[in-house]
Coordinates of C-alpha atoms in Angstrom, one line a residue:
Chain A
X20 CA -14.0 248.7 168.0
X21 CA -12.3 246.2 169.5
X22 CA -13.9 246.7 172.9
X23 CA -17.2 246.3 171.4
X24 CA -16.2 243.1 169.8
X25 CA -15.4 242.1 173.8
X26 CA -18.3 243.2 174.9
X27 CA -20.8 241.9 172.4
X28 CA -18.9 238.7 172.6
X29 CA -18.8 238.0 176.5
X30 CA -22.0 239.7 177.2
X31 CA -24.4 237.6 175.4
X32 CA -27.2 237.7 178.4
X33 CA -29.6 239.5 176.4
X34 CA -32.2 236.9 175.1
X35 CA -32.5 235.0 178.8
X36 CA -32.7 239.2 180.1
X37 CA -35.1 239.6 177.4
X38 CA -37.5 236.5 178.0
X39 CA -37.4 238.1 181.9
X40 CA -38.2 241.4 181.0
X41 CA -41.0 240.0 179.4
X42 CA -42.4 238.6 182.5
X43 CA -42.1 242.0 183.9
X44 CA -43.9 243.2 181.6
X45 CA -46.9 240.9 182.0
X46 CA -46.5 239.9 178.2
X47 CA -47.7 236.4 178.6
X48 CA -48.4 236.1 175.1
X49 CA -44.8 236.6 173.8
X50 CA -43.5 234.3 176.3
X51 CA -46.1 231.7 174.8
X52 CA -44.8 232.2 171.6
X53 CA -41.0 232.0 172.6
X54 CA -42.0 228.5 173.9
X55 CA -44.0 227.1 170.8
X56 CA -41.3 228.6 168.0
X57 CA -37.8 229.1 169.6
X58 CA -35.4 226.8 168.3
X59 CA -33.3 227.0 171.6
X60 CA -34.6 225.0 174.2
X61 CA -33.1 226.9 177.1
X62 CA -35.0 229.8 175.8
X63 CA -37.8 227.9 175.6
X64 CA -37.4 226.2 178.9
X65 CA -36.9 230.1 180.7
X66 CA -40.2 230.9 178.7
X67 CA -41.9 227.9 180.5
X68 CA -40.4 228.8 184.1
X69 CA -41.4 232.5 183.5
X70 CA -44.9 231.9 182.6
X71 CA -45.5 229.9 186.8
X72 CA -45.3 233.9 187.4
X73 CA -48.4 234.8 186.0
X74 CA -51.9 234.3 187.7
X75 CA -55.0 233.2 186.2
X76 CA -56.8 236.1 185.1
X77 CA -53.7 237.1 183.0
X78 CA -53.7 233.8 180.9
X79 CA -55.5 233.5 177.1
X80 CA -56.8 231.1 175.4
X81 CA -53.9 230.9 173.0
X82 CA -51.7 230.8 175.7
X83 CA -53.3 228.0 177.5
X84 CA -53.0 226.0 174.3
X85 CA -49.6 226.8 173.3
X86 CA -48.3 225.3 177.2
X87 CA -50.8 222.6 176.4
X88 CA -49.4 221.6 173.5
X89 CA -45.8 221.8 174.9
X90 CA -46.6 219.0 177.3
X91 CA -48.5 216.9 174.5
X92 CA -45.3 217.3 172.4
X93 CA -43.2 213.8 173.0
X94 CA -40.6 215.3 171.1
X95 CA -39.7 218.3 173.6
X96 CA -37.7 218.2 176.3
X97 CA -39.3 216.8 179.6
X98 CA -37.9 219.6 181.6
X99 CA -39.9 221.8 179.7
X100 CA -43.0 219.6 179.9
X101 CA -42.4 219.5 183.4
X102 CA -42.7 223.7 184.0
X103 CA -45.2 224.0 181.2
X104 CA -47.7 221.2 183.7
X105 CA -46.8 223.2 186.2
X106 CA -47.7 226.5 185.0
X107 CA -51.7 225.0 184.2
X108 CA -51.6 223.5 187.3
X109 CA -51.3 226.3 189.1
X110 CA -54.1 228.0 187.3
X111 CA -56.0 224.9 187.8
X112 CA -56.3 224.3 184.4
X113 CA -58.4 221.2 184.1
X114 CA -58.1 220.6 180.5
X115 CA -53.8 219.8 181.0
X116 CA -54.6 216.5 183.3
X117 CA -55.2 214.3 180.4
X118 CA -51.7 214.9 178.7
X119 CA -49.9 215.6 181.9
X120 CA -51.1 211.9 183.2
X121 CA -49.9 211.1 179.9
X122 CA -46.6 213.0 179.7
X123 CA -45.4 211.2 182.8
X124 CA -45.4 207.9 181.3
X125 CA -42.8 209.0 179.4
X126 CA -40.5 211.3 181.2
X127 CA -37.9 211.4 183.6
X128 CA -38.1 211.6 187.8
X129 CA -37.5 215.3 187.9
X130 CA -40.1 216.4 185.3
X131 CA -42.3 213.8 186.7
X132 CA -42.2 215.8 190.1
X133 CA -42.9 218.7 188.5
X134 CA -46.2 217.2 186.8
X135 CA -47.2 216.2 190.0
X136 CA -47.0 219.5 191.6
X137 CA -49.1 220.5 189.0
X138 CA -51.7 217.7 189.0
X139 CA -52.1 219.0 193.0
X140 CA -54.3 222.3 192.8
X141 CA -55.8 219.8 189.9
X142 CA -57.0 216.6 192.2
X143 CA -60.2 219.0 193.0
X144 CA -61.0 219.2 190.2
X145 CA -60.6 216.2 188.3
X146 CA -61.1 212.4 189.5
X147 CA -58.0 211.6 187.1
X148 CA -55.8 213.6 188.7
X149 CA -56.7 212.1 191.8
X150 CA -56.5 209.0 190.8
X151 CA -52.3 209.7 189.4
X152 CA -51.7 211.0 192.5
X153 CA -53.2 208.1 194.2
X154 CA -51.0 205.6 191.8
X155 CA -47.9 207.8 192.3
X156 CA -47.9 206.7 195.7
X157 CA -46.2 203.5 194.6
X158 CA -44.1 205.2 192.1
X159 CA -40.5 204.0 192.1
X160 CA -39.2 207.6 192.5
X161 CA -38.7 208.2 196.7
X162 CA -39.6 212.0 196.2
X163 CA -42.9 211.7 194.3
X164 CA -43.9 208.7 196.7
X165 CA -43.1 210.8 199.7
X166 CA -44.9 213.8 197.7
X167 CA -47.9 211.9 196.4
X168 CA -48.4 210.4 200.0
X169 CA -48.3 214.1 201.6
X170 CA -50.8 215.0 199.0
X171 CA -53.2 212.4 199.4
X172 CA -53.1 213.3 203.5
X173 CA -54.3 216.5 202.7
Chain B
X19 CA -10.0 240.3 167.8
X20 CA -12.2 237.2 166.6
X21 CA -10.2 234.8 168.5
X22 CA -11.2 237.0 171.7
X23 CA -14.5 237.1 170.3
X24 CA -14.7 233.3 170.1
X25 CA -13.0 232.9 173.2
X26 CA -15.8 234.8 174.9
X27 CA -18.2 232.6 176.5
X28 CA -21.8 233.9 176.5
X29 CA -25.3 232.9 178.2
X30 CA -26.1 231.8 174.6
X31 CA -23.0 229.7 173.7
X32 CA -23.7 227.9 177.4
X33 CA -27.5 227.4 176.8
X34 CA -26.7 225.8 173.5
X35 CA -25.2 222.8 175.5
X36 CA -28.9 221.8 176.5
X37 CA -29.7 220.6 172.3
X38 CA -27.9 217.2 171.5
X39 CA -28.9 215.5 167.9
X40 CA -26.8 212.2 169.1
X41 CA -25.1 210.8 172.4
X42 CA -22.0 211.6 170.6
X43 CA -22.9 215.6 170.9
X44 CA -24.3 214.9 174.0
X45 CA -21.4 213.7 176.0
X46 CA -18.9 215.6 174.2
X47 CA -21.4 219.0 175.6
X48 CA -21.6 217.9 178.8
X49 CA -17.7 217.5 178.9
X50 CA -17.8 221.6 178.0
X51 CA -20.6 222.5 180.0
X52 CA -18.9 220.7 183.0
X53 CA -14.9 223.1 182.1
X54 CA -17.2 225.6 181.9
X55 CA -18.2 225.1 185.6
X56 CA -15.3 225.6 187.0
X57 CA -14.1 228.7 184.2
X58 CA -12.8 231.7 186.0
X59 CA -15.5 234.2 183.1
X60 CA -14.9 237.7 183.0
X61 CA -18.1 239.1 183.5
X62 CA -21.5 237.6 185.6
X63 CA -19.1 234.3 187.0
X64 CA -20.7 233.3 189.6
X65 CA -24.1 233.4 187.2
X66 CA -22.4 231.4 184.2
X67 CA -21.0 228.8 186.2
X68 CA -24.1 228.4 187.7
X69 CA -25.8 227.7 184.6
X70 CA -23.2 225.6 182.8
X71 CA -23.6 223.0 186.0
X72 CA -27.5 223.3 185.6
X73 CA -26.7 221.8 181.8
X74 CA -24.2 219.2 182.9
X75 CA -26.9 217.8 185.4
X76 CA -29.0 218.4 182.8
X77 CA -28.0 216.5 180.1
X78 CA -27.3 213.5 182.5
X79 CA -24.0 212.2 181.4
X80 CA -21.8 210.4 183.5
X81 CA -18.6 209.9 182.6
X82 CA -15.5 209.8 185.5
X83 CA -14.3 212.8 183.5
X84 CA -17.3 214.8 184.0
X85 CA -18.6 213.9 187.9
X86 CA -14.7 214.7 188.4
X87 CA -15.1 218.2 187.3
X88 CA -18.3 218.2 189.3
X89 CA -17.2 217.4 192.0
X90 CA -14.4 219.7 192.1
X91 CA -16.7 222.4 190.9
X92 CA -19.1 221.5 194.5
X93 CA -15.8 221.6 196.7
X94 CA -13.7 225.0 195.5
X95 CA -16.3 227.0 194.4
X96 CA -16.6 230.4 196.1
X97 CA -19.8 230.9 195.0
X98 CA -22.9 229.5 197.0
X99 CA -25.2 229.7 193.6
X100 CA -22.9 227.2 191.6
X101 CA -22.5 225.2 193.9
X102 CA -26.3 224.4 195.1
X103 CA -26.2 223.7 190.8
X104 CA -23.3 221.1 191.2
X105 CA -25.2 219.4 193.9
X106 CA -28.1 219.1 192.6
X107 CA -26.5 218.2 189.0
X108 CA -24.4 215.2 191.1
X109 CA -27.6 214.1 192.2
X110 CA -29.3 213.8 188.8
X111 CA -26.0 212.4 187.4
X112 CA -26.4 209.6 190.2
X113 CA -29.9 208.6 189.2
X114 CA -27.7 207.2 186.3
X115 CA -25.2 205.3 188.2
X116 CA -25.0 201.9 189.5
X117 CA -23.9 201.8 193.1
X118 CA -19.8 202.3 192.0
X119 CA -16.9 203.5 192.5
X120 CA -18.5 207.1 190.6
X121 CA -21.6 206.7 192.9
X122 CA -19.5 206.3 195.7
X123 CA -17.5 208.7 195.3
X124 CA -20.2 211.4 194.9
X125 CA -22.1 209.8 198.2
X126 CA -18.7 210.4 200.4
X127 CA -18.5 213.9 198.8
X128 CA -21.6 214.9 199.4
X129 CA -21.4 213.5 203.1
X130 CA -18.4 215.9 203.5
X131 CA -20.1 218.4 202.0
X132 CA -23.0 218.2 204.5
X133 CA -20.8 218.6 207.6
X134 CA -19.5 222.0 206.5
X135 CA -22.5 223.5 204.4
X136 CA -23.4 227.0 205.0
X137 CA -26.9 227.2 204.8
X138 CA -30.2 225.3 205.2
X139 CA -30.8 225.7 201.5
X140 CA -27.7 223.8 200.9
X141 CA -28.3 221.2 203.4
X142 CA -31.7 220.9 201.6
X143 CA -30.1 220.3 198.4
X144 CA -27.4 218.1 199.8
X145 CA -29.8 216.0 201.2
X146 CA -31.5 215.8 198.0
X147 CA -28.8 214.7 196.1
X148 CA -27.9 212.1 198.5
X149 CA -31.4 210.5 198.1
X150 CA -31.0 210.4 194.6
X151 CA -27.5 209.0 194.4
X152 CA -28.1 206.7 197.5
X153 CA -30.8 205.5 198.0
X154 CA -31.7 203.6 194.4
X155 CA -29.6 201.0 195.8
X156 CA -29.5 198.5 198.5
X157 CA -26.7 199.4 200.7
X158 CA -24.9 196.9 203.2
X159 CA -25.4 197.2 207.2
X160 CA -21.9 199.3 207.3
X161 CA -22.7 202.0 204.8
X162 CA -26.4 202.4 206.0
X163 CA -24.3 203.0 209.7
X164 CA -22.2 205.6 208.2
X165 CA -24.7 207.3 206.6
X166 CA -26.9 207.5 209.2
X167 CA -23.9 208.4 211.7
X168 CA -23.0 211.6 209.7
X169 CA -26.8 212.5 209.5
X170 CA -27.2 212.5 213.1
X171 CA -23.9 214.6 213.6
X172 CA -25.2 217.0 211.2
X173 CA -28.3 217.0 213.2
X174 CA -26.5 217.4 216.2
X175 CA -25.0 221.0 214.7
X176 CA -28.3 222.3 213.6
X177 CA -31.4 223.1 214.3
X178 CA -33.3 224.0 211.2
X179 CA -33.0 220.8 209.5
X180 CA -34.1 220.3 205.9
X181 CA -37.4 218.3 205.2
X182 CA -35.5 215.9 203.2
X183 CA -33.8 214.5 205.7
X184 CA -36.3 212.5 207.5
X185 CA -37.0 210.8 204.1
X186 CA -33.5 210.1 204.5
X187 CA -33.6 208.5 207.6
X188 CA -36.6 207.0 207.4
X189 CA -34.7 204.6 204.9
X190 CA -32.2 203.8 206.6
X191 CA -33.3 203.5 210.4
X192 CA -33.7 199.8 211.8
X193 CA -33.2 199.0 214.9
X194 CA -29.7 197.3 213.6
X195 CA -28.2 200.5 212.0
X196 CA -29.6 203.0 215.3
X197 CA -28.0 200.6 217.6
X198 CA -24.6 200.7 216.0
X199 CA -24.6 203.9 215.4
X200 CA -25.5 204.7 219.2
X201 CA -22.7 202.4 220.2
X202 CA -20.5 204.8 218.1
X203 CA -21.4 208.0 219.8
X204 CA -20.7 206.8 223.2
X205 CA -17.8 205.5 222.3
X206 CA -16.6 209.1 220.7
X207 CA -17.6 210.5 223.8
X208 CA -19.9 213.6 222.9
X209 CA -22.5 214.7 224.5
X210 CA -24.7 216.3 222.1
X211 CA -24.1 213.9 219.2
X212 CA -25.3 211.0 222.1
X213 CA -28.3 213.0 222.6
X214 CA -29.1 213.0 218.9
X215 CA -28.3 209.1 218.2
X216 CA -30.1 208.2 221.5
X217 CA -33.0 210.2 220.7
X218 CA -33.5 209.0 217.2
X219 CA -33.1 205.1 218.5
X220 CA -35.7 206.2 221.1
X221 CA -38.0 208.3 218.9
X222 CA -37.7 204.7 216.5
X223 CA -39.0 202.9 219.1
X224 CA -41.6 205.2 220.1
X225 CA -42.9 205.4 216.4
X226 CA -42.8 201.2 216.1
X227 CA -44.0 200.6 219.9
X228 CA -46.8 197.8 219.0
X229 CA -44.4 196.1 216.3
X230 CA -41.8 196.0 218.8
X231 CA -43.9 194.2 221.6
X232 CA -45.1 192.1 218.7
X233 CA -41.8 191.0 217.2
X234 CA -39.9 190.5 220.9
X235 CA -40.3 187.2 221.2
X236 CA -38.0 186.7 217.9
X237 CA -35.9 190.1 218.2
X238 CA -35.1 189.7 222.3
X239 CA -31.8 190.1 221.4
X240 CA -31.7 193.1 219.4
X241 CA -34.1 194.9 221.8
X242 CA -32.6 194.1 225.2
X243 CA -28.9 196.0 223.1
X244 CA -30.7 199.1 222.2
X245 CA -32.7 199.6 225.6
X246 CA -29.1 198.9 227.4
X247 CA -27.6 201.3 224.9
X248 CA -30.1 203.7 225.6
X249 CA -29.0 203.1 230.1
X250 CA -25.3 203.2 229.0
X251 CA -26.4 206.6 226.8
X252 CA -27.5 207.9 230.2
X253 CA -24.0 206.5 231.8
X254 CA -22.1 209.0 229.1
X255 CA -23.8 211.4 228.8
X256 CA -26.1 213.1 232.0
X257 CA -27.2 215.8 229.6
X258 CA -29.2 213.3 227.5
X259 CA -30.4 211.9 231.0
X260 CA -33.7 213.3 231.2
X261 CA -34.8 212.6 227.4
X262 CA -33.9 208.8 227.8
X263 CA -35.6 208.4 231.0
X264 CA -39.0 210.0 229.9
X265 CA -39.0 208.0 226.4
X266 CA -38.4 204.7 228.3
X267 CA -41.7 205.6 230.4
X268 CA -43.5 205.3 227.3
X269 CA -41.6 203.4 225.1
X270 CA -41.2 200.4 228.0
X271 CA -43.3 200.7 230.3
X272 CA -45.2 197.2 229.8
X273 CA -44.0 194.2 230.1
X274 CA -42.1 192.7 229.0
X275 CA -39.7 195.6 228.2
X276 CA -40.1 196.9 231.3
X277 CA -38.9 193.7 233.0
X278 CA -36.0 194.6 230.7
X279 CA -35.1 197.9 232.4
X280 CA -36.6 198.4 236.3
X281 CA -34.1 197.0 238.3
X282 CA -31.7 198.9 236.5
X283 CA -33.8 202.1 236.6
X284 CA -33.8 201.9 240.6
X285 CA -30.2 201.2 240.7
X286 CA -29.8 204.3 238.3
X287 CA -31.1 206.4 240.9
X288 CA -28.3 207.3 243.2
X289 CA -26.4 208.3 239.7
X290 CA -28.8 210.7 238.5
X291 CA -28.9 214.8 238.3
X292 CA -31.9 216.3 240.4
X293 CA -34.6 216.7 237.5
X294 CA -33.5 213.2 236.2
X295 CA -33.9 212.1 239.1
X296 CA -37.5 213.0 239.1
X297 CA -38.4 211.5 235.6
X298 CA -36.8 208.2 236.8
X299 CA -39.9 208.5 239.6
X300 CA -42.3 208.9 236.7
X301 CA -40.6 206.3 234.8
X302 CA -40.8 203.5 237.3
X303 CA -44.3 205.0 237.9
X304 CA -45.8 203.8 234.4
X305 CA -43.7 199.8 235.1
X306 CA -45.5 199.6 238.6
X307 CA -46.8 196.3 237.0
X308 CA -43.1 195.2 238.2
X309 CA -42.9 194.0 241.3
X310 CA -39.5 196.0 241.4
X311 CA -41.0 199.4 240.9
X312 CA -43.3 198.2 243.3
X313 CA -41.1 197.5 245.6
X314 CA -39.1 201.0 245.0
X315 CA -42.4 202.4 245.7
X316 CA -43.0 201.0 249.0
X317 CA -39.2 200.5 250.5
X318 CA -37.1 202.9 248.9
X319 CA -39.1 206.2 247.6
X320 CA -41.6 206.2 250.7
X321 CA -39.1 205.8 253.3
X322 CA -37.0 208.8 251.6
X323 CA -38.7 211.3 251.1
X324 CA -39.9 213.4 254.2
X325 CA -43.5 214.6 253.1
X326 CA -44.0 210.7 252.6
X327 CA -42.1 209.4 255.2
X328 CA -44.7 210.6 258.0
X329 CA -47.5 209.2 255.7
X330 CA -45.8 205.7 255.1
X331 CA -44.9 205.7 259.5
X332 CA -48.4 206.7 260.3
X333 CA -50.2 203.9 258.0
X334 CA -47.8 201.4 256.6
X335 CA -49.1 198.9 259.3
X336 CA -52.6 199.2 257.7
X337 CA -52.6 200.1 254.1
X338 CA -49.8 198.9 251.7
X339 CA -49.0 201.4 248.8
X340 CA -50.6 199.2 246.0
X341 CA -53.9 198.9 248.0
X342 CA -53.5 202.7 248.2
X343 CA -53.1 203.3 244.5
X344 CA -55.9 201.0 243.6
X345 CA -58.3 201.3 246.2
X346 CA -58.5 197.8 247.5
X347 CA -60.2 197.8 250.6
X348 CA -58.2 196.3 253.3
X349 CA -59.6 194.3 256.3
X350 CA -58.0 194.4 259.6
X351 CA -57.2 191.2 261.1

């Protein structure tokens, strides 16, 4: 008994292992809703990193929607923000420039890289995103002005 | 039993850290999450300690107390995972900091810490946290030359450098800061860390060759030190010889920078290795709008060397080098 009080105490890996497994398991839609309802933001946050694993043909509506709405939300963390514009990005989700441009009026240097990244794969698609990555060539942050440069030579 | 159980720290309780309702909580979490950096856990260490320096970086505090702990967590950890977290968590605790005695001390640490990294990863996220700490600020003419001098001996140990340096260095490089830092090497004495400073003055100069003829008539000064730094390189080290020779060809090969250098170059002759010795021909080749590469041309290299020597007896009387070169017909008397 008392060994299983030790273990249960120091183990305590089992909801970032489950949010993992998840992504394993190609359930995208779980992982959406870990990110829209968890009440722990490092749960949510692993949710958002997990979901840059899946490709496009795997993603939903609903789960569009939910990451989405996680950048919209001013009131969540920007380093979630951040890995939820990167996930649409990278499926070239044209409907996330609007509140990704948006999102980055708001947040902090690292998210703001991250939004970049995903507004990349997104500059073909959309003259807005084209246009931020154009104006982020002046941005006071030496990474993104170094990354927005690079982008804009390619 | 439920003090062990309490005592145990978990993914969860760690995690937790990240969700502040005041700066109060805030602080007072990142002042946990920072102990808990350094805590010797029973089970998955390395991977807890890891993630407790993710949340101090994380929640951005930057108290003495905490960068401390940081700090110490970057230097004595065994554990290459926590402490690629601590730098990059000192670099987003810098972002924060005015250019202080905390800022300071994170930019010498992390200077240390690049000398005697293990991996390119590291030196990547090294880098990266130096930008970020650094480079916010201006910076005086002294700390740009130390800065720059241990980036170009950590350059001179490797040769997979991280991308992020050369945004690095492209901040701090003028011709001010390369100079000093040149004069440093060859005062130290090593070879390979003269090749790297003299190469990265040279490679400046190649890379701003039209500004530099442009802004000579107001920087003569500043130029005519780094090309004789660059013949002095040469001097102390004849491994870096061959590099400085065939950058000057392109780098001052026009007037008036090459009025600068020739007669030196022809002097330097006699003093050179064998395949230096042929780049110095190829240098004073490109200044032959000098009248002293001219002249080495037509008194010195012809005179020398035997498969010319017969050429310069047999015609000399007739046909001067320069008509040779550029076809001006010559009429006898």
């Amino acid at each position: 008994m008392f060994f299983v009080f030790i273990l249960l105490a120091c183990m305590g890996t089992v909801r970032i292992n489950d949010i993992q497994r998840l992504a394993t398991e190609k359930d995208l839609l779980e992982l959406a809703t870990i990110l829209q309802k968890n009440k722990h933001s490092y749960l949510r946050e692993e949710a958002a990193l997990q979901l840059h694993h899946f490709p496009k043909e795997d993603w939903n509506q609903t789960a569009r929607d939910i990451t989405r709405n996680c950048i919209e939300q001013n009131a969540e963390r920007c380093t979630i923000r951040g890995y939820c514009a990167y996930a649409l990005g990278r499926i070239e989700d044209a409907s996330a420039v609007g509140p990704i441009v948006s999102a980055m009026e708001d947040c902090d240097s690292e998210s703001r890289y991250w939004m970049l990244l995903a507004l990349e794969p997104l500059a073909e698609h959309s003259v807005l995103a084209k246009a931020q990555i154009a104006e982020l060539q002046q941005d006071s942050d030496l990474f993104i002005r170094a990354r927005a440069r690079q982008s804009s030579v390619q | 039993m439920i003090f062990l159980f309490l005592c145990c720290v978990s993914f969860h309780r760690i995690g937790k850290l990240k969700d502040f309702s005041s700066q109060e909580q805030r602080e007072k979490q990142a002042d946990q999450a920072a102990k808990w950096s350094a805590r010797s856990f029973l089970w998955q260490k390395a991977q807890k300690q890891a993630f407790a320096a993710q949340v101090v970086g994380q929640l951005g505090v930057t108290r003495p107390a905490i960068i401390d702990q940081m700090l110490d967590t970057m230097q004595r950890s065994p554990y290459p995972s926590v402490r690629r977290q601590a730098y990059w968590s000192l670099g987003e605790m810098g972002r924060n900091l005015n250019w202080d005695v905390d800022a300071k001390r994170i930019h010498t640490a992390l200077l240390q810490a690049l000398q005697t990294c293990s991996s390119s990863l590291e030196a990547q996220l090294i880098v990266e946290a130096i930008i970020k700490n650094y480079l916010q600020h201006p910076h005086s003419t002294e700390e740009n030359i130390q800065t720059l001098q241990t980036i170009h001996v950590f350059l001179s140990q490797t040769s997979n450098p991280p991308s992020s340096i050369f945004i690095l260095k492209e901040q701090l490089q003028t011709l001010t800061v390369l100079c000093a830092v040149l004069q440093e090497q060859i005062d130290r004495g090593s070879d390979i860390e003269i090749y790297t400073s003299s190469l990265e003055l040279l490679r400046f100069l190649a890379t701003n060759r039209t500004q530099i003829y442009q802004i000579y008539p107001s920087q003569k000064s500043d130029i005519r030190q780094a090309l004789s730094l660059s013949t002095q390189a040469m001097r102390a080290s004849p491994p870096s010889q061959s590099m400085i020779l065939w950058f000057l060809s392109t780098v001052a090969n026009q007037p008036p920078l090459s009025s600068l250098l020739v007669e030196e170059l022809v002097i330097w002759e006699q003093k050179l290795t064998p395949s230096a010795r042929f780049v110095l021909k190829e240098a004073l080749f490109q200044m032959l709008e000098e009248e002293a590469a001219r002249h080495y041309f037509r008194e010195i290299f012809l005179k020398k060397e035997r498969s010319f020597s017969w050429w310069h007896e047999s015609n000399h009387h007739n046909v001067d080098l320069v008509q040779q070169l550029y076809s001006i017909r010559v009429h006898s008397p």
